[in-house]
Coordinates of N, CA and C and ligand atoms in Angstrom, one line a residue:
X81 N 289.4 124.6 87.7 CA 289.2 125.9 88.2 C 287.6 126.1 88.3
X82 N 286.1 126.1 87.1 CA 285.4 126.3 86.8 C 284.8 125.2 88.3
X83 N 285.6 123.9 88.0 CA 284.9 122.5 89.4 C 285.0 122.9 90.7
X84 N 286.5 123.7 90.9 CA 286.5 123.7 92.5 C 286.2 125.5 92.5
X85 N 285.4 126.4 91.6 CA 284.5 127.4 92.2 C 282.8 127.0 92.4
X86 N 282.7 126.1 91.6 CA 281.1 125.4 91.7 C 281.1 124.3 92.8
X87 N 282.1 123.9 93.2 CA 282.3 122.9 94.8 C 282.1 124.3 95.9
X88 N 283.3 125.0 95.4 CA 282.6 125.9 96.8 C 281.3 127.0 97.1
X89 N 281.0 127.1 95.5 CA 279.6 127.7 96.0 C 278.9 127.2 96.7
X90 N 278.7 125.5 95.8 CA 278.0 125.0 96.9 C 278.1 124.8 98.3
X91 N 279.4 124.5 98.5 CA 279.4 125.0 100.3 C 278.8 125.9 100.3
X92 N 279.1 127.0 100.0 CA 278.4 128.2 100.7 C 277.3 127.9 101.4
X93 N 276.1 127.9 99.8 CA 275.3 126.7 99.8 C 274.5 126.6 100.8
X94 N 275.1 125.0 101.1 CA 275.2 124.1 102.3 C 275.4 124.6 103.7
X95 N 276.3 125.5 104.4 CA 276.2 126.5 104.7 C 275.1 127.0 105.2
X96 N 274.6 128.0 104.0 CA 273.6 129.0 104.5 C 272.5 128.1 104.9
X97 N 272.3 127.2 104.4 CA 271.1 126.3 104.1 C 270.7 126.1 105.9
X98 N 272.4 125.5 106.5 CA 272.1 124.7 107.9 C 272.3 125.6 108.9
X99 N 272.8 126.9 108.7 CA 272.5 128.5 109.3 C 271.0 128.4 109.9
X100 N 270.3 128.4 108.2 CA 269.0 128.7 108.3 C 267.9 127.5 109.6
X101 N 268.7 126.0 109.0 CA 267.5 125.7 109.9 C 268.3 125.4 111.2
X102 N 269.1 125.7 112.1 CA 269.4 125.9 113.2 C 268.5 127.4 113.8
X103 N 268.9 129.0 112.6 CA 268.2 129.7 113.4 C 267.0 129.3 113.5
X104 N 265.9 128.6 112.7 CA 264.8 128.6 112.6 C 264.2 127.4 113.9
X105 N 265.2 126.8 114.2 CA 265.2 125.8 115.2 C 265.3 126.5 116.7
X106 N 266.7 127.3 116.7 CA 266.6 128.2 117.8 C 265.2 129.2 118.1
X107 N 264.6 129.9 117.5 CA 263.5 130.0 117.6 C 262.3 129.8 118.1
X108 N 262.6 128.7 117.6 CA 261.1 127.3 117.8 C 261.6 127.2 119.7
X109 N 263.0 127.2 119.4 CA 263.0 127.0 120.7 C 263.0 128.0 122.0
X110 N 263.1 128.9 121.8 CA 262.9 130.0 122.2 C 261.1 130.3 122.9
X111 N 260.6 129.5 121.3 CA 259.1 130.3 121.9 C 258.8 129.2 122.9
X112 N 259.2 127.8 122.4 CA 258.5 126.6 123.7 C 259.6 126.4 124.7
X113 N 260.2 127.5 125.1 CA 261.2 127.7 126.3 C 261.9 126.7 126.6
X114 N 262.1 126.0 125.1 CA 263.1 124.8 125.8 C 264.8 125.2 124.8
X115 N 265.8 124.4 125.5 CA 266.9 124.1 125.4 C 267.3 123.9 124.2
X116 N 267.8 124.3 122.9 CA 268.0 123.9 121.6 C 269.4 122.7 122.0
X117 N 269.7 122.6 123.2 CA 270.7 121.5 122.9 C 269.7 120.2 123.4
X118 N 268.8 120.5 123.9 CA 267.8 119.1 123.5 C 268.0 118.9 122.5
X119 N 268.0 119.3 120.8 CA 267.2 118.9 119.7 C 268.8 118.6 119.1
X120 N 269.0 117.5 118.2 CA 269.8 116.8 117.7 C 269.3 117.1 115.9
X121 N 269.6 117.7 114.9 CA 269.3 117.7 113.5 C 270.2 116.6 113.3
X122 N 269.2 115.7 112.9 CA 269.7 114.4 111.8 C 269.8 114.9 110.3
X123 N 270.8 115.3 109.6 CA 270.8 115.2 108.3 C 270.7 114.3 107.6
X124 N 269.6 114.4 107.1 CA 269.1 113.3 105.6 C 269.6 113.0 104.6
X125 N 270.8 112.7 104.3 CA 271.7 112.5 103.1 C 271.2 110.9 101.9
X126 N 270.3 111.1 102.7 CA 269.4 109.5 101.3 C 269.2 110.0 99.7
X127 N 270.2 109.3 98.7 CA 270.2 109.9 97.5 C 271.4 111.4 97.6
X128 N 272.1 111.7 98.2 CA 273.2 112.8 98.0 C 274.1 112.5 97.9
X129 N 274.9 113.2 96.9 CA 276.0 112.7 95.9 C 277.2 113.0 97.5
X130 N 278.4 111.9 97.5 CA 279.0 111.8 98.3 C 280.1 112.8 98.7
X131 N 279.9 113.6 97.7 CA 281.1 115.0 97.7 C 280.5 116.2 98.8
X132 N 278.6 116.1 98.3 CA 278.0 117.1 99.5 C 277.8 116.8 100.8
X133 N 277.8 115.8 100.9 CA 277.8 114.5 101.9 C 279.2 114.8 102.8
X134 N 280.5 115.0 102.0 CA 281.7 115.3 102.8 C 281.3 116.8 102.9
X135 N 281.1 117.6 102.1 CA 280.8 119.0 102.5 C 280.2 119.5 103.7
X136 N 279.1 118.3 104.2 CA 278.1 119.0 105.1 C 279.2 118.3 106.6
X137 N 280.1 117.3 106.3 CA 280.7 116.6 107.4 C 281.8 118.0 108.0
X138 N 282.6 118.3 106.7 CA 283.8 119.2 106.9 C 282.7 120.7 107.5
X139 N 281.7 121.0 107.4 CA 280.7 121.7 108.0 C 280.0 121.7 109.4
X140 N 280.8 120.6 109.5 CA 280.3 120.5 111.3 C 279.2 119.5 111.5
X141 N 278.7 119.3 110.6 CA 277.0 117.9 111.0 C 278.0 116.7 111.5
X142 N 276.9 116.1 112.4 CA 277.8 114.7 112.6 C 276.8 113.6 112.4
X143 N 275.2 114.2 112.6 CA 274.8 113.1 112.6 C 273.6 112.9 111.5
X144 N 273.2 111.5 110.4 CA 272.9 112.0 109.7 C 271.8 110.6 109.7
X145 N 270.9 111.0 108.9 CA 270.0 109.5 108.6 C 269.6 109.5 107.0
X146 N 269.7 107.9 106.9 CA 269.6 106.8 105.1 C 268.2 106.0 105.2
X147 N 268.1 106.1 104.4 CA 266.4 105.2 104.7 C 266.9 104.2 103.7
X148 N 267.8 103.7 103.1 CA 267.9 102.5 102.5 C 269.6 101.5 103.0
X149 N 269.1 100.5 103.6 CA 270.8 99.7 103.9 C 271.4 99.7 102.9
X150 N 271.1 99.2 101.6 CA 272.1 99.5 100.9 C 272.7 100.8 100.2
X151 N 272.4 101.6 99.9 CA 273.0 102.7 99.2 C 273.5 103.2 100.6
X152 N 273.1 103.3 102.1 CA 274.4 103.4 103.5 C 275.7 102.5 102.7
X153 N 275.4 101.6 103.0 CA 276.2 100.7 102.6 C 277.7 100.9 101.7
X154 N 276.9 101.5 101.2 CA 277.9 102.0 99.8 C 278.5 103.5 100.1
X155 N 278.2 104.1 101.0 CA 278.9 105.4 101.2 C 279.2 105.6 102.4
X156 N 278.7 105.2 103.5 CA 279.2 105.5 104.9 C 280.9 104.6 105.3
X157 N 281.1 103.3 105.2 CA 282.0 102.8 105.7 C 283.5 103.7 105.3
X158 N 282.9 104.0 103.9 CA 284.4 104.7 103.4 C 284.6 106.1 103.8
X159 N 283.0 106.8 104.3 CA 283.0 108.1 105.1 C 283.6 107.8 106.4
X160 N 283.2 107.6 107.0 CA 283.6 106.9 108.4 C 284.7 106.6 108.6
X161 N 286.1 106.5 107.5 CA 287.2 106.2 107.8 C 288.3 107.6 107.5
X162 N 287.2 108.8 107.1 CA 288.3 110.2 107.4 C 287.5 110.9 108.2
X163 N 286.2 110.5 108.8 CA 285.8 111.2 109.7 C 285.2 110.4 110.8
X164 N 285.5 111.3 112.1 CA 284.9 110.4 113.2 C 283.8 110.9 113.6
X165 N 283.6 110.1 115.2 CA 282.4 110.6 115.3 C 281.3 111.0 114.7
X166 N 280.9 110.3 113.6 CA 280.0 110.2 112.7 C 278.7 109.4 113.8
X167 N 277.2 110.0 114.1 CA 276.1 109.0 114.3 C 275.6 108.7 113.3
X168 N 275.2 107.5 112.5 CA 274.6 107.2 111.4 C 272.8 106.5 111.7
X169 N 271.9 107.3 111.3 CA 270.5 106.6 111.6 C 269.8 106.1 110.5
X170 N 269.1 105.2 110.8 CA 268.6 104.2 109.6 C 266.8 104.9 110.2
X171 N 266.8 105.8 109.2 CA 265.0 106.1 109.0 C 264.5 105.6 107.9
X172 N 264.4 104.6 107.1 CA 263.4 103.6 106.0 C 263.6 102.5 106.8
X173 N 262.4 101.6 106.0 CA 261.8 100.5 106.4 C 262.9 99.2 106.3
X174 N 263.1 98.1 107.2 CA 264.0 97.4 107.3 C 263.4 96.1 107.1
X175 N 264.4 95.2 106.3 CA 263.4 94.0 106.3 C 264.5 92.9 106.9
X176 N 263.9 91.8 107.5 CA 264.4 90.9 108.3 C 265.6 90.5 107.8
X177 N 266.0 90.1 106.5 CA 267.1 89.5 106.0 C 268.3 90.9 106.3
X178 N 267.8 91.6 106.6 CA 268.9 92.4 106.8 C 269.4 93.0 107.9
X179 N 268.8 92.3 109.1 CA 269.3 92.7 110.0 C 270.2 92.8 110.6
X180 N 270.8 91.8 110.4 CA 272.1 92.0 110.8 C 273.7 93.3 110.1
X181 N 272.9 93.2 108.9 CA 273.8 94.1 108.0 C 273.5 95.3 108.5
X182 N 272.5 96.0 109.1 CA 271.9 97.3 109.5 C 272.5 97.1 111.2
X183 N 272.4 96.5 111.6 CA 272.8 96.3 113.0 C 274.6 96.8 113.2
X184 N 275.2 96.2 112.0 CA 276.8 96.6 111.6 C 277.0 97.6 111.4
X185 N 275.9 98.2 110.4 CA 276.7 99.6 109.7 C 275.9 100.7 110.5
X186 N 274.8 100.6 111.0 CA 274.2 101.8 111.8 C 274.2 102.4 113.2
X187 N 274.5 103.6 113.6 CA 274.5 103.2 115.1 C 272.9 103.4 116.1
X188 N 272.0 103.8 115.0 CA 270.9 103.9 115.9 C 269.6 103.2 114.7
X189 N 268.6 102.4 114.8 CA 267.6 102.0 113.9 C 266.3 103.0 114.7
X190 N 265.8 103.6 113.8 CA 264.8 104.4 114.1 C 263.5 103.8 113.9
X191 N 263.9 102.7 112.9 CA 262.6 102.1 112.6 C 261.5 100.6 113.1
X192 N 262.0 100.4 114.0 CA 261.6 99.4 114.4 C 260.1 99.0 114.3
X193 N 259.4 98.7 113.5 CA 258.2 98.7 113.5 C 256.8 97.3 113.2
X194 N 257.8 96.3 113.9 CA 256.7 94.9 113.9 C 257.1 93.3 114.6
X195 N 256.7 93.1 115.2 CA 257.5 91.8 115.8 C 258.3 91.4 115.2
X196 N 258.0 90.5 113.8 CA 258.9 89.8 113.0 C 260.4 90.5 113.0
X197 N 260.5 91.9 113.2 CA 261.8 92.6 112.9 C 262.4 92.8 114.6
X198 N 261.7 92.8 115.6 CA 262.6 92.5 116.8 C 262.6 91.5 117.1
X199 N 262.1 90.1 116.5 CA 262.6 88.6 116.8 C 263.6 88.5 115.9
X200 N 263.9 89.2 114.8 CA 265.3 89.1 113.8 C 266.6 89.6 114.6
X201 N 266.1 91.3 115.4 CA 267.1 92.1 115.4 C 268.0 91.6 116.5
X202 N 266.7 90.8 117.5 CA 267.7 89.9 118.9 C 268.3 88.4 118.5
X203 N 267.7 88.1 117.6 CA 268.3 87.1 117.1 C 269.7 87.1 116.7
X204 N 270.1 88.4 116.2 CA 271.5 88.9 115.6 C 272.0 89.0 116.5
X205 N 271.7 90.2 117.1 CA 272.5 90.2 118.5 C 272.9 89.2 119.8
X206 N 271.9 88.4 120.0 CA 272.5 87.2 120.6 C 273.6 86.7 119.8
X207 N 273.4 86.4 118.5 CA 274.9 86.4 118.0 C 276.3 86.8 117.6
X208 N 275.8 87.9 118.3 CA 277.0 88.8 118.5 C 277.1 90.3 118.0
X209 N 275.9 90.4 117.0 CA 275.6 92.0 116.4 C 275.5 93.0 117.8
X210 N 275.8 93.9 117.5 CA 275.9 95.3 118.4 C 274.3 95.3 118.7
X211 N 274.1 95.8 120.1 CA 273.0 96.0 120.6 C 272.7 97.3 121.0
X212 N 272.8 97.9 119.8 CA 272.6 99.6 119.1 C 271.0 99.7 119.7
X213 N 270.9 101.5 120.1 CA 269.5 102.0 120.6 C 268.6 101.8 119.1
X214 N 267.8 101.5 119.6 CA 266.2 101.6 118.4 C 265.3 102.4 118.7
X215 N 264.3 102.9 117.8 CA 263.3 103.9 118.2 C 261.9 102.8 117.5
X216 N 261.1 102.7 118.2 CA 259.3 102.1 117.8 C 259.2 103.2 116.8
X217 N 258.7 103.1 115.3 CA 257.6 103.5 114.5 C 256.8 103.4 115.0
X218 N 255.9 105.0 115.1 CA 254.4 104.8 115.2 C 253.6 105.4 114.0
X219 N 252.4 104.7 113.5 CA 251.9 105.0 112.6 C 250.7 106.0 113.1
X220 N 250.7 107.2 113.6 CA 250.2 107.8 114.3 C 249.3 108.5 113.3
X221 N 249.0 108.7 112.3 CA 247.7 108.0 111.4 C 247.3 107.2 111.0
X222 N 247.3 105.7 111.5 CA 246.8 105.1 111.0 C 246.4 104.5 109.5
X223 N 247.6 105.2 108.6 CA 247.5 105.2 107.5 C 247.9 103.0 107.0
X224 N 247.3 103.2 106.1 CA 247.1 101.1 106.1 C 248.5 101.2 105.0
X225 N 248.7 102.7 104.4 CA 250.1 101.6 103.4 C 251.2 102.1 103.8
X226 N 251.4 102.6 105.4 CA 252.7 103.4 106.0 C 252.9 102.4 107.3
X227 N 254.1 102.0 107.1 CA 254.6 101.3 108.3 C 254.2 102.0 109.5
X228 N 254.8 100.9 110.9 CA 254.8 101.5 111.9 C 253.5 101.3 112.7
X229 N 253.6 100.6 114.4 CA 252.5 100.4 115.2 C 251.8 101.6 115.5
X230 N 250.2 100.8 115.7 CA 249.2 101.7 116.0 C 249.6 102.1 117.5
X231 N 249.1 103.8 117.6 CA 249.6 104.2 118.5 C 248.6 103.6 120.0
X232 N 247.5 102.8 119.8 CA 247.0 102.6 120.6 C 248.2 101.3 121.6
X233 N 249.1 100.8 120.6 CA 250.3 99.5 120.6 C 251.7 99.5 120.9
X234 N 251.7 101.2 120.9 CA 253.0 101.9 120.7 C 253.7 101.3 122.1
X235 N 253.3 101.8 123.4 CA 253.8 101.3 124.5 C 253.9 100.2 125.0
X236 N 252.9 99.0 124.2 CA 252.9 98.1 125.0 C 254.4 97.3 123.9
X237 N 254.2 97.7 122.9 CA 255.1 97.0 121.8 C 256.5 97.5 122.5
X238 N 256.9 98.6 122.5 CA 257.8 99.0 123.1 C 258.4 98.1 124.3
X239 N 257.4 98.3 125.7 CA 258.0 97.1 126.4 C 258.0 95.8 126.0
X240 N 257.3 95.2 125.0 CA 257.6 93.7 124.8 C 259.0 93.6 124.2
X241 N 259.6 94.9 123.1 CA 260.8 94.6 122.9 C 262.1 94.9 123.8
X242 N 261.6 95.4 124.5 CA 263.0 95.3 125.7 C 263.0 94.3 126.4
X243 N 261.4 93.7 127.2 CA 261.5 92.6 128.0 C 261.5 91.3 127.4
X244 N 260.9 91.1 126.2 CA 260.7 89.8 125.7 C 261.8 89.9 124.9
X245 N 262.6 90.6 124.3 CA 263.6 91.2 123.3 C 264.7 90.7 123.8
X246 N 265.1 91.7 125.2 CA 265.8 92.3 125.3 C 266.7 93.7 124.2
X247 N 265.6 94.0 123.7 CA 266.3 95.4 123.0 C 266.0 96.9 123.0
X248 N 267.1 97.6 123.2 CA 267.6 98.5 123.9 C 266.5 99.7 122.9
X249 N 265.3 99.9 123.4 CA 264.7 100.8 122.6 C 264.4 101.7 123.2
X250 N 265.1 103.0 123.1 CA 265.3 104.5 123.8 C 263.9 105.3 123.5
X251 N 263.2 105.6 122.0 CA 262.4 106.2 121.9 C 261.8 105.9 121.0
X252 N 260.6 106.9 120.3 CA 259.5 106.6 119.3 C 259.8 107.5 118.3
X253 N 259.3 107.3 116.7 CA 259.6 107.7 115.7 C 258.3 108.1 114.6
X254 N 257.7 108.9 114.3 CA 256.8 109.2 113.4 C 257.3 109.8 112.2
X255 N 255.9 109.3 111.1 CA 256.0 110.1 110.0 C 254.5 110.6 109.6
X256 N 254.1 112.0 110.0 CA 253.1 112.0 110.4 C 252.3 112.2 108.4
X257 N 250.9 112.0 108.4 CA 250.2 112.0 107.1 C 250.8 113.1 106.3
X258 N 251.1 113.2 105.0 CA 251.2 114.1 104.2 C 250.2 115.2 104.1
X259 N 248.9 115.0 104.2 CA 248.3 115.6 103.8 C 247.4 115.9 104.6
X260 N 248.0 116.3 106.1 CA 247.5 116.6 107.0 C 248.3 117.7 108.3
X261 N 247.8 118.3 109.1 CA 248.6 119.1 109.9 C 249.3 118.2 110.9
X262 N 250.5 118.2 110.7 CA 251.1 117.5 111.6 C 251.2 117.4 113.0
X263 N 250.8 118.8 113.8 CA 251.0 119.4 115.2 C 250.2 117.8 116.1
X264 N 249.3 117.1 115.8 CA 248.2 116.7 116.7 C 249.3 115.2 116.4
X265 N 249.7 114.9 115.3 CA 250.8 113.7 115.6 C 251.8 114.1 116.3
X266 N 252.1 115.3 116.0 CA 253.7 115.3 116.8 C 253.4 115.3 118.8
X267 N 252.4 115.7 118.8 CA 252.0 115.8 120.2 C 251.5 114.6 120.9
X268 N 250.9 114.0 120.1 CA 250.4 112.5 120.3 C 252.1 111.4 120.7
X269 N 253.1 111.5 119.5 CA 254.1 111.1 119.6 C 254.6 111.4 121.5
X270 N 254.4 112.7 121.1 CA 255.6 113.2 122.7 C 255.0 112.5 123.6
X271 N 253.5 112.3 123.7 CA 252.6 111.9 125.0 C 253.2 110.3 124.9
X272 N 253.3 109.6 123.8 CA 253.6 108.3 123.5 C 255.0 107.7 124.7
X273 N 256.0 108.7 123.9 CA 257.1 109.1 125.1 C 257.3 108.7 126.1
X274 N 256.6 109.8 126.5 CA 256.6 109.9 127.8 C 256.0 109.4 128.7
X275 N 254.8 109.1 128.5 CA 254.2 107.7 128.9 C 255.4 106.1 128.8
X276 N 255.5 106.2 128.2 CA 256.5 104.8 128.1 C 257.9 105.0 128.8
X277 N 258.0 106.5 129.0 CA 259.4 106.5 129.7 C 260.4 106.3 128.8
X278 N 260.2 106.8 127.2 CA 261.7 106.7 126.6 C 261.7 108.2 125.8
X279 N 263.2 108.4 126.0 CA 263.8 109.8 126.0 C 263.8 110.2 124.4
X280 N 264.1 109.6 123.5 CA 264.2 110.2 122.3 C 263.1 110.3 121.2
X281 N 262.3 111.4 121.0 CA 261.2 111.7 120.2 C 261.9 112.0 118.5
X282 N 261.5 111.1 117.8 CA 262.4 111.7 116.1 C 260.7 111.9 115.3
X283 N 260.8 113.6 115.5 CA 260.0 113.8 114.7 C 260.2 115.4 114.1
X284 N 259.6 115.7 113.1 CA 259.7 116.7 112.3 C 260.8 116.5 111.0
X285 N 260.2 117.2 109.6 CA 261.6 117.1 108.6 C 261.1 118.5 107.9
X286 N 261.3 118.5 106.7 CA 262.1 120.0 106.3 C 260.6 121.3 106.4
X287 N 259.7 120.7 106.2 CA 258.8 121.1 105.8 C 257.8 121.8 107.9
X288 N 258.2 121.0 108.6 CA 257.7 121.1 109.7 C 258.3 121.0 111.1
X289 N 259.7 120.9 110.6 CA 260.5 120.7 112.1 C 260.6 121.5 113.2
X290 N 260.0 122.9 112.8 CA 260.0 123.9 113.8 C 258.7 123.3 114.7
X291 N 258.0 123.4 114.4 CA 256.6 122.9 114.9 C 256.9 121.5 115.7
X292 N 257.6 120.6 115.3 CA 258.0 119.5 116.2 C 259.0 120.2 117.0
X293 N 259.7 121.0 116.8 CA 260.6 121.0 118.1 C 259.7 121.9 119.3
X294 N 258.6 122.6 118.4 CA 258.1 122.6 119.9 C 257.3 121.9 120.6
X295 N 257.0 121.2 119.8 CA 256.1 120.0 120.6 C 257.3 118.9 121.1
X296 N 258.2 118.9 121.2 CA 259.3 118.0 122.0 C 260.3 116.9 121.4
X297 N 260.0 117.1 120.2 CA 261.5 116.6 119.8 C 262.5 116.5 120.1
X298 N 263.4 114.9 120.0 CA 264.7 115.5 120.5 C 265.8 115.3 119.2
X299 N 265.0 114.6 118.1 CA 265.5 114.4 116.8 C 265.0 115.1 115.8
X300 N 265.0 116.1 114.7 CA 264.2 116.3 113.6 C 265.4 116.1 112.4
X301 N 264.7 115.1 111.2 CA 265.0 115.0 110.2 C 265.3 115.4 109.3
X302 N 265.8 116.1 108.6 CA 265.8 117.3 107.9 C 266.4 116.8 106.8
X303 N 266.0 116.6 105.5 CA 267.0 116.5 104.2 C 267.0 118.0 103.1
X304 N 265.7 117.8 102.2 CA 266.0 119.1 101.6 C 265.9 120.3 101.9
X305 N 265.7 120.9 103.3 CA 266.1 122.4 103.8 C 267.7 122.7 103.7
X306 N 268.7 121.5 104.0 CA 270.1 121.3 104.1 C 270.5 121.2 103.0
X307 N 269.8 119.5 101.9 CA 270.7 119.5 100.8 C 270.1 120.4 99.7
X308 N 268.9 120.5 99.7 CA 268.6 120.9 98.2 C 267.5 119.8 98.0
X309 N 267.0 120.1 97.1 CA 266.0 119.2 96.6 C 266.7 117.4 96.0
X310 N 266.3 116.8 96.5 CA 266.8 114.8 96.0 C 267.1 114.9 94.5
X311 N 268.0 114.6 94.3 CA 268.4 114.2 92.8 C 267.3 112.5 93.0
Ligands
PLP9 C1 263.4 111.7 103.4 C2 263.1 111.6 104.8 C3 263.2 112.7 105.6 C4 263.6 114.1 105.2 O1 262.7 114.7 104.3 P1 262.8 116.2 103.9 O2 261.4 116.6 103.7 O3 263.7 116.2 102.7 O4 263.4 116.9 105.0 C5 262.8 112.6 107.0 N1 262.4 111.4 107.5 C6 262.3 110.3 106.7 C7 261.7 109.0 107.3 C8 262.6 110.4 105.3 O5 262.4 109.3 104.6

């Protein structure tokens, strides 16, 4: 009794939570006159216990991003098999030996961020791994201990992995400095874009997503606005 009134508060919750950042999204989009069905909210479920995780699915989210292969690993396959249409996005850093496992369980890698990992990822796929869209990391500060090509690299890297690759990389992906105003990355990002000619911009999370969607997002990240703060 006491479990299933504290399950559904939390829906509520959960709920009010993704209310809030859709109106707050609608908004954003309102002031930069663009289309809120451009913007796609990736829910951040990395570290959420798998009960809120069903809560936010039976709530209508479908698509969601894990920054670690294994702990995906361990909750999506068995998600995945009472719910469909699930998109699953891999936003943490990927390391070679696991490409192929990320290539199986994800349907989009956001992180692509250095040769060695698109000579892995075609590697797999010539052997038969799914040839899922990817997004280029840009390290659009320049920061030396944060993944992700210099944006001066961003487009040329980009075409080398489609033509030298052959892989299917739709868009670009930032994490802009913590400890800085984000607006001049996220704008830098879009120009990145669009210059290169690829459609999907993933930027913004809980703290700043409005502000990326008006600078042209077509993905924002969002974990603790939705779940609550990370256990
Ligand atoms: C955790 C994470 C997010 C979500 O962060 P919040 O501030 O909780 O919204 C977004 N992007 C990446 C790459 C992350 O690792």
């Amino acid at each position: 009794m006491t479990l299933d009134m504290d399950k559904s508060s939390h829906k509520i919750g959960l709920a009010a939570n993704i209310a809030m950042v859709r109106e707050r999204l609608k908004k954003a989009c309102l002031e930069a006159g663009r289309p809120l069905e451009e913007i796609t909210l990736t829910a951040v479920s990395k570290t959420q216990a798998l009960e809120k995780i069903e809560q936010a699915l039976e709530l209508g989210l479908n698509v969601f991003g894990e920054n670690k292969v294994q702990e995906a690993a361990s909750k999506w396959p068995m998600l995945r098999k009472t719910h469909k249409n699930i998109e699953l996005r891999l936003i943490g850093p990927l390391q070679t030996n696991k490409a192929k496992q990320a290539l199986d369980l994800f349907d989009v890698i956001e992180t692509l961020d250095r040769e060695k990992l698109a000579a892995a990822l075609a590697k797999e796929i010539v052997k038969g791994a799914p040839s899922i869209p990817l997004l280029v990391q840009v390290n659009t500060g320049e920061e030396p201990q944060k993944s992700g090509i210099a944006p001066r690299e961003a487009i040329d890297f980009a075409k080398h992995c489609q033509q030298h690759y052959g892989l299917n990389v739709v868009g670009l992906m930032c994490i802009p400095p913590a400890n800085e105003s984000p607006s001049p990355h996220f704008a830098l990002l879009a120009k990145l874009a669009r210059r290169a000619g690829l459609r999907e911009i993933s930027m913004g999370m809980s703290g700043d997503y409005d502000i990326a969607a008006q600078l042209g997002a077509t993905h924002v990240r969002i974990g603790s606005a939705i779940f609550g703060e990370r256990i």
